[in-house]
Short mmCIF file of C-alpha atoms in Angstrom, two decimals:
data_model
loop_
_atom_site.label_atom_id
_atom_site.label_comp_id
_atom_site.label_asym_id
_atom_site.label_seq_id
_atom_site.Cartn_x
_atom_site.Cartn_y
_atom_site.Cartn_z
CA MET S 228 -9.72 -87.09 314.83
CA SER S 229 -8.00 -90.00 316.54
CA ILE S 230 -5.65 -89.98 319.48
CA PHE S 231 -4.22 -93.38 318.53
CA LYS S 232 -1.54 -93.66 315.88
CA LYS S 233 0.02 -96.79 314.48
CA SER S 234 3.42 -97.37 315.96
CA LYS S 235 6.28 -98.16 313.61
CA ASN S 236 8.15 -100.01 316.35
CA PRO S 237 5.57 -101.55 318.68
CA VAL S 238 6.67 -102.55 322.14
CA PRO S 239 6.92 -106.37 322.31
CA LEU S 240 4.64 -107.92 324.90
CA ALA S 241 6.09 -111.41 324.88
CA ARG S 242 9.32 -113.04 323.87
CA SER S 243 9.45 -116.55 322.47
CA ARG S 244 12.32 -118.91 323.15
CA SER S 245 13.74 -121.01 320.37
CA GLY S 246 11.88 -124.27 320.05
CA SER S 247 9.63 -126.32 317.86
CA SER S 248 7.57 -124.57 315.21
CA ASP S 249 4.65 -126.82 316.08
CA PRO S 250 1.77 -124.59 317.33
CA TYR S 251 1.11 -127.05 320.15
CA GLY S 252 4.50 -126.16 321.60
CA LEU S 253 4.07 -122.40 321.38
CA LEU S 254 2.05 -122.23 324.58
CA GLU S 255 5.00 -123.51 326.59
CA THR S 256 7.62 -121.38 324.81
CA LEU S 257 5.86 -118.06 325.40
CA THR S 258 7.46 -116.07 328.20
CA PRO S 259 5.43 -113.02 329.30
CA ALA S 260 7.44 -109.80 329.42
CA ALA S 261 6.64 -106.97 331.80
CA GLY S 262 3.73 -108.90 333.28
CA SER S 263 1.79 -108.99 330.01
CA GLU S 264 -0.01 -112.20 329.10
CA VAL S 265 -2.05 -110.97 326.16
CA GLN S 266 -0.39 -113.20 323.56
CA THR S 267 -0.70 -116.24 325.80
CA TYR S 268 -4.45 -115.76 326.22
CA ARG S 269 -4.96 -115.21 322.51
CA LEU S 270 -2.99 -118.36 321.77
CA ILE S 271 -5.14 -120.37 324.19
CA ARG S 272 -8.26 -119.29 322.30
CA GLN S 273 -6.60 -120.17 319.02
CA LEU S 274 -5.50 -123.67 320.06
CA VAL S 275 -8.31 -124.78 322.42
CA PRO S 276 -11.66 -124.63 320.57
CA ILE S 277 -13.85 -125.10 323.64
CA VAL S 278 -12.33 -122.02 325.33
CA ASP S 279 -12.88 -119.92 322.22
CA ALA S 280 -16.46 -121.20 321.96
CA ALA S 281 -17.13 -120.36 325.62
CA VAL S 282 -15.90 -116.77 325.24
CA ARG S 283 -17.98 -116.25 322.11
CA LYS S 284 -20.99 -117.80 323.85
CA VAL S 285 -20.71 -115.30 326.71
CA VAL S 286 -20.49 -112.44 324.20
CA ARG S 287 -23.63 -113.67 322.41
CA LEU S 288 -25.54 -114.23 325.65
CA ALA S 289 -24.80 -110.68 326.81
CA GLY S 290 -27.49 -109.72 324.31
CA GLY S 291 -28.62 -106.35 323.02
CA PHE S 292 -29.76 -103.12 324.63
CA SER S 293 -31.96 -100.10 324.04
CA VAL S 294 -31.81 -96.52 325.32
CA THR S 295 -34.91 -94.68 326.52
CA CYS S 296 -34.87 -90.85 326.45
CA GLY S 297 -37.24 -88.28 327.91
CA SER S 298 -38.26 -86.61 324.63
CA GLU S 299 -39.47 -88.30 321.47
CA GLN S 300 -37.06 -86.39 319.23
CA ALA S 301 -34.02 -87.33 321.29
CA GLN S 302 -35.25 -90.92 321.41
CA ARG S 303 -35.60 -91.09 317.62
CA GLU S 304 -32.30 -89.41 316.71
CA LEU S 305 -30.27 -91.23 319.34
CA GLY S 306 -31.72 -94.56 318.21
CA ARG S 307 -30.68 -93.81 314.63
CA PHE S 308 -27.17 -92.95 315.80
CA LEU S 309 -26.85 -96.18 317.82
CA ARG S 310 -27.94 -98.24 314.79
CA THR S 311 -25.75 -96.53 312.19
CA VAL S 312 -22.59 -95.34 313.95
CA ASN S 313 -19.39 -96.53 312.31
CA VAL S 314 -17.47 -98.97 314.53
CA GLY S 315 -14.69 -99.89 312.09
CA ASN S 316 -13.90 -103.08 310.20
CA GLY S 317 -16.86 -102.56 307.90
CA GLN S 318 -19.41 -102.77 310.74
CA ARG S 319 -22.07 -100.36 311.95
CA GLY S 320 -24.03 -100.03 315.14
CA LEU S 321 -22.94 -99.70 318.75
CA GLN S 322 -23.99 -103.31 319.40
CA SER S 323 -21.20 -104.54 317.08
CA PHE S 324 -18.77 -102.36 318.99
CA LEU S 325 -19.90 -103.82 322.32
CA ASP S 326 -19.43 -107.37 321.02
CA CYS S 327 -15.82 -106.65 320.09
CA TYR S 328 -15.30 -104.64 323.28
CA LEU S 329 -16.61 -107.44 325.50
CA ASP S 330 -14.55 -110.05 323.63
CA SER S 331 -11.40 -108.04 324.40
CA MET S 332 -12.44 -107.53 328.01
CA LEU S 333 -12.95 -111.25 328.64
CA THR S 334 -9.78 -112.34 326.85
CA ASN S 335 -7.33 -109.62 327.89
CA GLY S 336 -8.79 -108.64 331.25
CA MET S 337 -9.57 -105.15 330.04
CA ALA S 338 -10.97 -103.38 327.01
CA VAL S 339 -9.99 -100.06 325.45
CA GLY S 340 -12.06 -98.07 322.99
CA GLU S 341 -12.05 -94.62 321.47
CA ILE S 342 -14.74 -92.12 320.53
CA MET S 343 -13.61 -90.46 317.32
CA THR S 344 -15.12 -87.00 316.75
CA GLU S 345 -15.33 -84.71 313.74
CA ASN S 346 -14.68 -81.02 314.41
CA ALA S 347 -15.89 -81.57 318.00
CA ARG S 348 -19.48 -81.47 316.69
CA GLU S 349 -20.23 -85.00 315.69
CA ILE S 350 -19.20 -88.52 316.73
CA ARG S 351 -17.65 -89.97 313.60
CA ALA S 352 -16.94 -93.48 314.93
CA VAL S 353 -16.65 -95.58 318.06
CA VAL S 354 -13.89 -98.17 317.69
CA CYS S 355 -12.09 -100.78 319.77
CA ARG S 356 -8.36 -100.51 320.27
CA ASP S 357 -5.70 -103.13 320.85
CA VAL S 358 -4.84 -103.30 324.54
CA SER S 359 -1.23 -103.95 323.53
CA ALA S 360 -0.95 -100.31 322.49
CA VAL S 361 -1.82 -98.85 325.90
CA THR S 362 -0.35 -98.83 329.39
CA LEU S 363 -2.10 -97.80 332.57
CA ARG S 364 -0.49 -95.58 335.18
CA THR S 365 -1.89 -95.18 338.68
CA GLY S 366 -1.07 -92.44 341.13
CA ALA S 367 -1.05 -92.12 344.88
CA ASP S 368 -4.80 -91.60 344.83
CA PRO S 369 -6.44 -94.97 343.97
CA THR S 370 -9.24 -93.12 342.15
CA GLU S 371 -6.81 -91.64 339.63
CA PHE S 372 -5.37 -93.52 336.70
CA GLN S 373 -4.13 -92.51 333.27
CA VAL S 374 -4.21 -94.38 329.96
CA MET S 375 -0.88 -93.99 328.19
CA VAL S 376 -0.56 -94.66 324.45
CA SER S 377 2.50 -96.43 323.06
CA GLU S 378 3.94 -94.72 319.99
CA ASN S 379 7.29 -95.63 318.44
CA GLY S 380 8.47 -97.22 321.64
CA THR S 381 7.57 -94.25 323.85
CA LEU S 382 4.54 -93.57 326.02
CA ARG S 383 2.46 -90.42 325.75
CA ALA S 384 -0.72 -89.17 327.35
CA PRO S 385 -3.75 -88.87 325.02
CA GLU S 386 -4.75 -85.36 324.01
CA PHE S 387 -8.40 -85.89 324.95
CA PRO S 388 -8.66 -88.40 327.82
CA GLY S 389 -12.46 -88.00 327.93
CA LEU S 390 -12.75 -89.76 324.58
CA ILE S 391 -11.09 -92.94 325.87
CA LEU S 392 -13.31 -95.87 326.85
CA PHE S 393 -11.74 -98.23 329.38
CA THR S 394 -13.30 -101.12 331.31
CA PRO S 395 -11.45 -103.64 333.51
CA PHE S 396 -12.76 -107.16 333.99
CA ASN S 397 -12.93 -108.39 337.60
CA PRO S 398 -10.39 -105.86 338.97
CA GLU S 399 -8.49 -106.92 342.07
CA THR S 400 -6.44 -105.06 344.65
CA ASP S 401 -3.13 -106.03 343.07
CA HIS S 402 -4.60 -105.97 339.54
CA PRO S 403 -6.75 -102.81 339.42
CA TRP S 404 -6.76 -102.88 335.61
CA GLY S 405 -8.53 -106.24 335.52
CA VAL S 406 -7.70 -109.90 335.04
CA SER S 407 -8.55 -112.16 332.13
CA MET S 408 -11.17 -114.88 332.29
CA LEU S 409 -8.41 -117.19 331.01
CA ARG S 410 -5.90 -116.30 333.74
CA SER S 411 -5.69 -119.77 335.33
CA MET S 412 -5.85 -121.71 332.06
CA PRO S 413 -2.31 -121.70 330.54
CA TYR S 414 -1.03 -124.72 332.47
CA LEU S 415 -4.16 -126.82 331.95
CA ALA S 416 -4.42 -125.77 328.31
CA GLY S 417 -0.78 -126.74 327.77
CA THR S 418 -1.41 -130.14 329.37
CA LEU S 419 -4.48 -130.67 327.21
CA LEU S 420 -2.56 -129.81 324.05
CA THR S 421 0.20 -132.21 325.08
CA ILE S 422 -2.36 -135.01 325.33
CA TYR S 423 -3.86 -134.13 321.96
CA ASP S 424 -0.40 -133.96 320.41
CA SER S 425 0.45 -137.43 321.73
CA VAL S 426 -2.87 -138.77 320.45
CA ARG S 427 -2.05 -137.42 317.01
CA ALA S 428 1.41 -138.99 317.10
CA ASN S 429 0.00 -142.33 318.26
CA TYR S 430 -2.61 -142.44 315.52
CA GLU S 431 -0.01 -141.49 312.94
CA ARG S 432 1.96 -144.49 314.13
CA SER S 433 -0.95 -146.92 314.26
CA GLY S 434 -2.94 -145.50 311.36
CA CYS S 435 -0.06 -145.16 308.90
CA LEU S 436 1.69 -148.47 309.51
CA ARG S 437 5.39 -149.07 309.02
CA TYR S 438 6.49 -152.60 308.40
CA ALA S 439 9.58 -154.56 309.35
CA VAL S 440 10.35 -157.35 306.83
CA THR S 441 12.83 -159.95 308.08
CA CYS S 442 14.21 -162.81 305.96
CA ARG S 443 16.12 -165.57 307.72
CA PRO S 444 18.39 -167.59 305.36
CA GLY S 445 18.44 -171.35 305.73
CA ASN S 446 21.39 -173.69 306.24
CA ASP S 447 22.13 -173.98 302.52
CA PRO S 448 25.54 -172.33 301.85
CA LEU S 449 24.41 -171.19 298.39
CA GLU S 450 21.41 -169.47 299.95
CA ARG S 451 23.63 -167.62 302.37
CA ILE S 452 25.92 -166.46 299.55
CA ASN S 453 22.94 -164.96 297.66
CA ALA S 454 21.42 -163.39 300.78
CA GLU S 455 22.26 -159.85 299.72
CA GLU S 456 20.77 -160.32 296.27
CA ARG S 457 17.63 -161.88 297.75
CA MET S 458 17.31 -159.00 300.22
CA GLN S 459 17.50 -156.41 297.43
CA ARG S 460 14.94 -158.30 295.33
CA MET S 461 12.61 -158.61 298.29
CA ALA S 462 12.87 -154.87 299.03
CA GLU S 463 11.98 -154.04 295.44
CA GLU S 464 8.96 -156.35 295.42
CA TRP S 465 7.77 -155.05 298.79
CA SER S 466 8.05 -151.46 297.56
CA ARG S 467 5.97 -152.30 294.47
CA ALA S 468 3.33 -153.98 296.61
CA MET S 469 3.03 -150.95 298.93
CA GLN S 470 2.92 -148.53 295.97
CA SER S 471 0.12 -150.55 294.38
CA THR S 472 -1.82 -150.39 297.63
CA ARG S 473 -1.53 -146.60 297.71
CA ASP S 474 -2.77 -146.49 294.11
CA GLY S 475 -5.83 -148.53 295.03
CA THR S 476 -4.66 -151.86 293.55
CA VAL S 477 -4.41 -155.05 295.61
CA ARG S 478 -1.08 -156.77 295.07
CA ASP S 479 0.20 -159.75 297.03
CA PHE S 480 3.77 -160.11 298.21
CA VAL S 481 5.16 -163.62 297.66
CA MET S 482 8.64 -164.75 298.74
CA MET S 483 10.38 -168.05 299.40
CA GLY S 484 12.02 -168.95 302.66
CA ASP S 485 11.51 -167.87 306.24
CA VAL S 486 10.10 -164.33 305.82
CA ASP S 487 8.61 -162.48 308.82
CA ILE S 488 6.50 -159.30 308.33
CA ARG S 489 5.45 -157.23 311.33
CA ALA S 490 3.92 -153.79 311.80
CA ILE S 491 6.31 -151.55 313.72
CA GLY S 492 4.77 -150.45 317.02
CA ALA S 493 1.59 -152.47 316.56
CA GLU S 494 2.11 -154.19 319.90
CA ALA S 495 2.00 -150.88 321.79
CA GLU S 496 -1.52 -149.95 322.92
CA ILE S 497 -2.77 -146.38 322.61
CA PRO S 498 -3.41 -145.05 326.17
CA ASP S 499 -6.94 -144.10 327.11
CA THR S 500 -7.21 -140.30 327.31
CA GLU S 501 -10.91 -139.96 328.12
CA ALA S 502 -10.46 -139.54 331.88
CA PRO S 503 -7.63 -136.93 331.88
CA VAL S 504 -9.19 -134.95 329.04
CA ARG S 505 -12.55 -134.94 330.85
CA GLN S 506 -10.93 -133.66 334.05
CA ILE S 507 -9.09 -130.87 332.26
CA LEU S 508 -12.17 -129.82 330.28
CA GLU S 509 -14.20 -129.67 333.49
CA GLN S 510 -11.68 -127.23 334.95
CA LEU S 511 -11.61 -125.08 331.81
CA VAL S 512 -15.39 -124.97 331.42
CA SER S 513 -15.94 -124.17 335.11
CA LYS S 514 -13.61 -121.15 334.78
CA THR S 515 -15.70 -119.70 331.94
CA GLY S 516 -18.95 -120.09 333.89
CA VAL S 517 -20.77 -121.43 330.81
CA PRO S 518 -22.98 -124.49 331.46
CA PRO S 519 -21.54 -127.58 329.71
CA PHE S 520 -24.74 -128.27 327.76
CA LEU S 521 -24.42 -124.87 326.05
CA LEU S 522 -21.06 -126.00 324.65
CA GLY S 523 -22.38 -129.29 323.32
CA LEU S 524 -20.88 -131.41 326.12
CA SER S 525 -23.18 -134.33 326.93
CA TRP S 526 -22.04 -134.79 330.50
CA SER S 527 -24.44 -136.40 332.95
CA SER S 528 -26.69 -133.69 334.35
CA THR S 529 -30.15 -133.66 335.85
CA GLU S 530 -32.87 -131.24 334.80
CA ARG S 531 -32.70 -129.52 338.18
CA MET S 532 -28.92 -129.08 337.88
CA SER S 533 -29.28 -127.62 334.38
CA CYS S 534 -31.75 -125.05 335.69
CA GLN S 535 -29.39 -124.05 338.48
CA GLN S 536 -26.51 -123.72 336.02
CA ALA S 537 -28.65 -121.50 333.80
CA ASP S 538 -29.53 -119.32 336.82
CA MET S 539 -25.86 -118.92 337.70
CA MET S 540 -25.04 -118.06 334.10
CA THR S 541 -27.79 -115.43 334.13
CA SER S 542 -26.25 -113.77 337.18
CA GLU S 543 -22.84 -113.77 335.48
CA ILE S 544 -24.30 -112.08 332.40
CA TRP S 545 -25.96 -109.39 334.50
CA ALA S 546 -22.62 -108.70 336.18
CA ILE S 547 -20.98 -108.30 332.76
CA ARG S 548 -23.80 -106.00 331.64
CA ARG S 549 -23.21 -103.73 334.63
CA SER S 550 -19.64 -103.27 333.42
CA LEU S 551 -20.78 -102.42 329.89
CA THR S 552 -23.56 -100.03 330.95
CA GLY S 553 -21.06 -97.30 331.82
CA VAL S 554 -19.56 -97.48 328.32
CA VAL S 555 -22.97 -97.12 326.66
CA GLU S 556 -23.86 -94.22 328.96
CA GLN S 557 -20.60 -92.42 328.17
CA VAL S 558 -21.20 -92.62 324.41
CA CYS S 559 -24.88 -91.66 324.63
CA GLU S 560 -24.27 -88.75 327.01
CA LEU S 561 -21.58 -87.29 324.75
CA TRP S 562 -23.81 -87.58 321.67
CA LEU S 563 -26.79 -85.96 323.43
CA ARG S 564 -24.70 -83.05 324.70
CA MET S 565 -23.17 -82.51 321.25
CA HIS S 566 -26.65 -82.20 319.74
CA GLY S 567 -28.05 -79.90 322.41
CA PHE S 568 -30.23 -82.40 324.29
CA ARG S 569 -30.43 -82.22 328.06
CA ASP S 570 -32.73 -85.22 328.44
CA ASP S 571 -32.12 -87.91 330.98
CA PHE S 572 -31.86 -91.42 329.58
CA THR S 573 -31.73 -95.01 330.79
CA VAL S 574 -30.01 -98.05 329.30
CA GLU S 575 -32.26 -101.12 329.19
CA TRP S 576 -30.90 -104.56 328.37
CA ASP S 577 -32.81 -107.30 326.59
CA THR S 578 -34.30 -110.11 328.64
CA ILE S 579 -32.00 -113.08 329.19
CA SER S 580 -33.88 -116.19 328.06
CA LEU S 581 -31.80 -119.14 329.21
CA GLN S 582 -34.75 -120.61 331.06
CA ASP S 583 -37.97 -121.95 329.65
CA GLN S 584 -40.45 -119.08 329.29
CA VAL S 585 -43.27 -121.29 330.57
CA GLU S 586 -41.34 -122.08 333.75
CA GLU S 587 -40.58 -118.39 334.30
CA ALA S 588 -44.25 -117.52 333.84
CA LYS S 589 -45.18 -120.16 336.43
CA ALA S 590 -42.66 -118.71 338.88
CA HIS S 591 -44.16 -115.21 338.48
CA TRP S 592 -47.64 -116.67 338.94
CA TYR S 593 -46.61 -118.42 342.15
CA ASP S 594 -45.04 -115.19 343.43
CA ALA S 595 -48.27 -113.30 342.69
CA GLN S 596 -50.33 -115.96 344.51
CA THR S 597 -48.01 -115.80 347.50
CA ALA S 598 -48.30 -112.01 347.65
CA GLU S 599 -52.11 -112.21 347.41
CA ILE S 600 -52.36 -114.79 350.20
CA SER S 601 -50.01 -112.76 352.39
CA GLN S 602 -52.14 -109.65 351.82
CA LYS S 603 -55.32 -111.51 352.83
CA ILE S 604 -53.66 -112.82 355.99
CA ARG S 605 -52.60 -109.29 356.98
CA GLU S 606 -56.13 -107.98 356.33
CA ASP S 607 -57.70 -110.77 358.41
CA ARG S 608 -55.37 -110.06 361.31
CA ALA S 609 -56.14 -106.38 361.12
#
């Protein structure tokens, strides 16, 4: 049973103005409609590799989880369900669902999923849904909101709202349904693509040379009369020489008279793009919160700074995990109630290992020594 149905006439989220078919120009031609920016964010990930890599890195660093139940039977059966549940697209396991769910949450600012049941007795699948197919409605009470499903251009309320999974990313007062991690990137990403597009055009000009061949006739009247014939002969010989070069054969071009051969545009220098590209990438990477060294960027950084960046990234991951914990609890609670278990359970996330394990062990050792010394001081004073 599914409350989502494929719409024959989906509601468009963005309109594109007429312009160049070059994908580098699509980012500037997209005009969000009705406040939706989903297509823009997806296009940024498609055209800017470092942004796509940062989002995927955050998804990977979020790590796995385990669920601990009160009884051994519930623990065993629930664990089997979490490992084997169908999540669509040929994948199994709730962890695969969470990876797709988190990817949507980071990119679109919110994630929508659905618990699909079979005869109200068994969870058949847990799948992610396209956020383009839903609309959120809020009422006078800020604690109330409703997920509306788009079907054939109309909105309808789902038949079983309790089977809908919804999580906003960094909700704000004026954006209670969440904001994307990529919200402030369209302008900078467009500028970066403009620079890359100009670099490509410049290297096409300088790498694939075009030549200007100029023949200046002398003062001999007979030579001036045959200028057109000489020009045609020279063009034919030059074309043969260039064709031989493309075929891998070296062929010299020999002509009489004052002949000048120049590469078109060779005198124009290619501008240095290292500084502006570095500045834009710094802004983009800082928005994702991923340390540069995790993305393969060899920017100058001290060991102490790298440790601090890893600590900040760890705190970001824990914040993301808190948002995902409610989704895991909703699925597990429904499965346990369907199978007659009344056990309490806890969701435990895997340890984040961005730091050196040896350094973490030393930190715990120092904390234990500090606590022991403090205890002795209190006992001596007593």
